[in-house]
Amino acid sequence: MERSTCILGIETSCDETAAAVVRRYSDGRGEILSDVVFSQLEEHAAFGGVVPEIAARAHVEMLDGLVGEALREANMEIDRLDAIAATSGPGLIGGLIVGLMTAKALAAAAKKPLYAINHLEGHALTARLTDGLDFPYLLLLVSGGHTQMVLVRGVGDYERWGTTIDDALGEAFDKTAKLLGLPYPGGPAVEKAAMDGDGNRFALPRPLRGDKRLDFSFSGLKTAVRQTAGSIAPVTDKDIADICASFQTAITATLHERVERSLKRFTDEYAGICEKPALVVAGGVAANHMIRQALEDLCEKNGFRFVAPPHRLCTDNAVMIAWAAAERRAKGLAADSLDTAPRPRWPLDERSATLIGHGKRGAKA
Ligand code: KG4
Ligand code: ZN
């Protein structure tokens, strides 16, 4: 068995171009040797969302330089790497092609194995690198493109317990911000505006409350925000602050109710098997203080450890892609062939059906 493996990771599935070198020791510990990210936020801000064509071009322009930087920072030559990994899906096809083709070219030229990684698996396994977490655990992924509750049983072994049936949570923040004339990305803007607002002024809906399924729904909330703003137009800054605060109150209450069901299910299924259950949160929305606090409280109340990797590793990055490849390799899972095609849609749990209305945008993860 190898004492340690060193992997170059590439991430280009949405609007971050990233490269990183990660080492994994045979005892399961990991070490980040370099972590370079170029965020395309400014390129897309004027359009109020990610423009696929602009994203793909930016990846082409930036990726080679970033890979060079990641190798230099890690003091690593390609020949000394054990493998090359790239996100192969889900995500925007243009970006996926750029990242995967680059990884294939490097792998072919240096005669190294290629790992085509599922972006969601990267998010799912990050907490093992940052916090040395043991299986099984629950993952709540809340980003611009996904809202999922996933049971992480092992490397390559995932069970999706819940997903959004319409908008992703970050998307709900972004659309609400747009509706209210706040800048992109909407999450931080809504959170900032809400700080001066009255969260009880407007009673916004709590979608799927009481529903036995573990799914999420946010599009009704967005519609309610539109109607509320319309009914008091023209809105003042105070109105906007109150709507944002009320939106966050509704979101937090909804998440609380939805997530608690998953914690209870985990407790039932793993009673006596898993001594210290844990909930991991990942994705850009995990930065939201009110949501984070609600999840922390919920974990404390239900006897769960709350794990939130550092923000930089919660949002899109290449460390998680290299790490996922290292974990797959350590488990003895096969590398991928150089014919591997990118997969814009690629559920983590292949057994879970795509829900109606889910993934219409399908771009961000
Ligand atoms: O994980 P991420 O950086 O990118 C992907 O979606 O892949 O997540 C971005 C999303 C955006 O929708 C953004 O509005 C949201 O995360 N977000 C937030 C906050 N910061 C970022 N949502 C709520 N509160 C925040 N503070
Ligand atoms: Zn992501």
Short mmCIF file of N, CA, C and O and ligand atoms in Angstrom, two decimals, residues 11 13-14 16 90 119-120 122-123 141-146 282-284 314-317 320 363-365, ligand 2:
data_model
loop_
_atom_site.label_atom_id
_atom_site.label_comp_id
_atom_site.label_asym_id
_atom_site.label_seq_id
_atom_site.Cartn_x
_atom_site.Cartn_y
_atom_site.Cartn_z
N GLU A 11 -10.97 22.03 -10.85
CA GLU A 11 -12.42 22.27 -10.72
C GLU A 11 -12.84 23.40 -11.66
O GLU A 11 -12.30 24.51 -11.59
N SER A 13 -16.53 23.42 -12.82
CA SER A 13 -17.91 23.06 -13.15
C SER A 13 -18.87 24.24 -13.20
O SER A 13 -19.95 24.15 -13.77
N CYS A 14 -18.47 25.37 -12.59
CA CYS A 14 -19.38 26.52 -12.61
C CYS A 14 -18.60 27.82 -12.82
O CYS A 14 -18.02 28.00 -13.88
N GLU A 16 -16.08 29.07 -10.74
CA GLU A 16 -14.77 29.15 -10.10
C GLU A 16 -13.81 28.28 -10.91
O GLU A 16 -14.12 27.13 -11.20
N PRO A 90 -21.62 17.05 -11.74
CA PRO A 90 -22.52 17.80 -12.62
C PRO A 90 -22.07 19.25 -12.72
O PRO A 90 -21.30 19.71 -11.89
N HIS A 119 -18.53 16.26 -8.64
CA HIS A 119 -18.38 17.47 -7.83
C HIS A 119 -19.05 17.32 -6.45
O HIS A 119 -18.53 17.78 -5.44
N LEU A 120 -20.19 16.66 -6.44
CA LEU A 120 -20.92 16.49 -5.18
C LEU A 120 -20.17 15.56 -4.22
O LEU A 120 -20.23 15.73 -3.01
N GLY A 122 -17.02 15.53 -4.04
CA GLY A 122 -16.01 16.43 -3.46
C GLY A 122 -16.56 17.12 -2.22
O GLY A 122 -15.95 17.11 -1.15
N HIS A 123 -17.75 17.71 -2.36
CA HIS A 123 -18.38 18.37 -1.20
C HIS A 123 -18.61 17.36 -0.08
O HIS A 123 -18.43 17.66 1.09
N LEU A 141 -26.07 19.94 1.85
CA LEU A 141 -25.39 20.77 0.84
C LEU A 141 -26.34 21.87 0.41
O LEU A 141 -27.42 21.60 -0.13
N VAL A 142 -25.97 23.11 0.70
CA VAL A 142 -26.85 24.25 0.35
C VAL A 142 -26.04 25.26 -0.44
O VAL A 142 -25.31 26.08 0.11
N SER A 143 -26.16 25.19 -1.77
CA SER A 143 -25.37 26.08 -2.62
C SER A 143 -26.28 26.77 -3.63
O SER A 143 -27.51 26.75 -3.50
N GLY A 144 -25.66 27.37 -4.65
CA GLY A 144 -26.46 28.07 -5.65
C GLY A 144 -27.21 27.12 -6.57
O GLY A 144 -28.18 27.50 -7.22
N GLY A 145 -26.78 25.88 -6.64
CA GLY A 145 -27.41 24.93 -7.56
C GLY A 145 -27.99 23.70 -6.89
O GLY A 145 -28.72 22.94 -7.52
N HIS A 146 -27.67 23.48 -5.61
CA HIS A 146 -28.14 22.26 -4.95
C HIS A 146 -28.62 22.51 -3.54
O HIS A 146 -28.08 23.36 -2.83
N ALA A 282 -22.30 22.20 3.88
CA ALA A 282 -21.39 22.70 2.82
C ALA A 282 -22.17 23.54 1.83
O ALA A 282 -23.40 23.49 1.79
N GLY A 283 -21.45 24.31 1.03
CA GLY A 283 -22.09 25.17 0.04
C GLY A 283 -22.09 26.62 0.52
O GLY A 283 -21.99 26.88 1.73
N GLY A 284 -22.20 27.54 -0.42
CA GLY A 284 -22.09 28.96 -0.11
C GLY A 284 -23.08 29.46 0.93
O GLY A 284 -22.77 30.35 1.72
N CYS A 314 -15.87 25.09 1.80
CA CYS A 314 -17.32 24.81 1.70
C CYS A 314 -17.84 25.20 0.33
O CYS A 314 -18.79 24.63 -0.19
N THR A 315 -17.23 26.25 -0.24
CA THR A 315 -17.65 26.70 -1.57
C THR A 315 -16.77 25.96 -2.60
O THR A 315 -15.92 25.15 -2.22
N ASP A 316 -16.98 26.24 -3.89
CA ASP A 316 -16.29 25.44 -4.89
C ASP A 316 -14.78 25.65 -4.87
O ASP A 316 -14.29 26.79 -4.82
N ASN A 317 -14.05 24.55 -4.93
CA ASN A 317 -12.59 24.58 -4.86
C ASN A 317 -12.05 23.28 -5.46
O ASN A 317 -12.82 22.35 -5.71
N MET A 320 -11.14 19.79 -2.83
CA MET A 320 -12.11 18.70 -2.60
C MET A 320 -12.09 17.68 -3.74
O MET A 320 -12.41 16.51 -3.54
N ALA A 363 -27.00 24.01 -13.17
CA ALA A 363 -25.70 24.50 -13.50
C ALA A 363 -24.74 24.47 -12.34
O ALA A 363 -23.64 23.98 -12.45
N LYS A 364 -25.19 24.96 -11.21
CA LYS A 364 -24.27 25.10 -10.09
C LYS A 364 -24.45 23.95 -9.11
O LYS A 364 -25.53 23.44 -8.97
N ALA A 365 -23.38 23.63 -8.46
CA ALA A 365 -23.48 22.60 -7.43
C ALA A 365 -22.87 23.08 -6.14
O ALA A 365 -21.94 23.82 -6.15
ZN ZN B 2 -20.39 23.18 -5.40
#
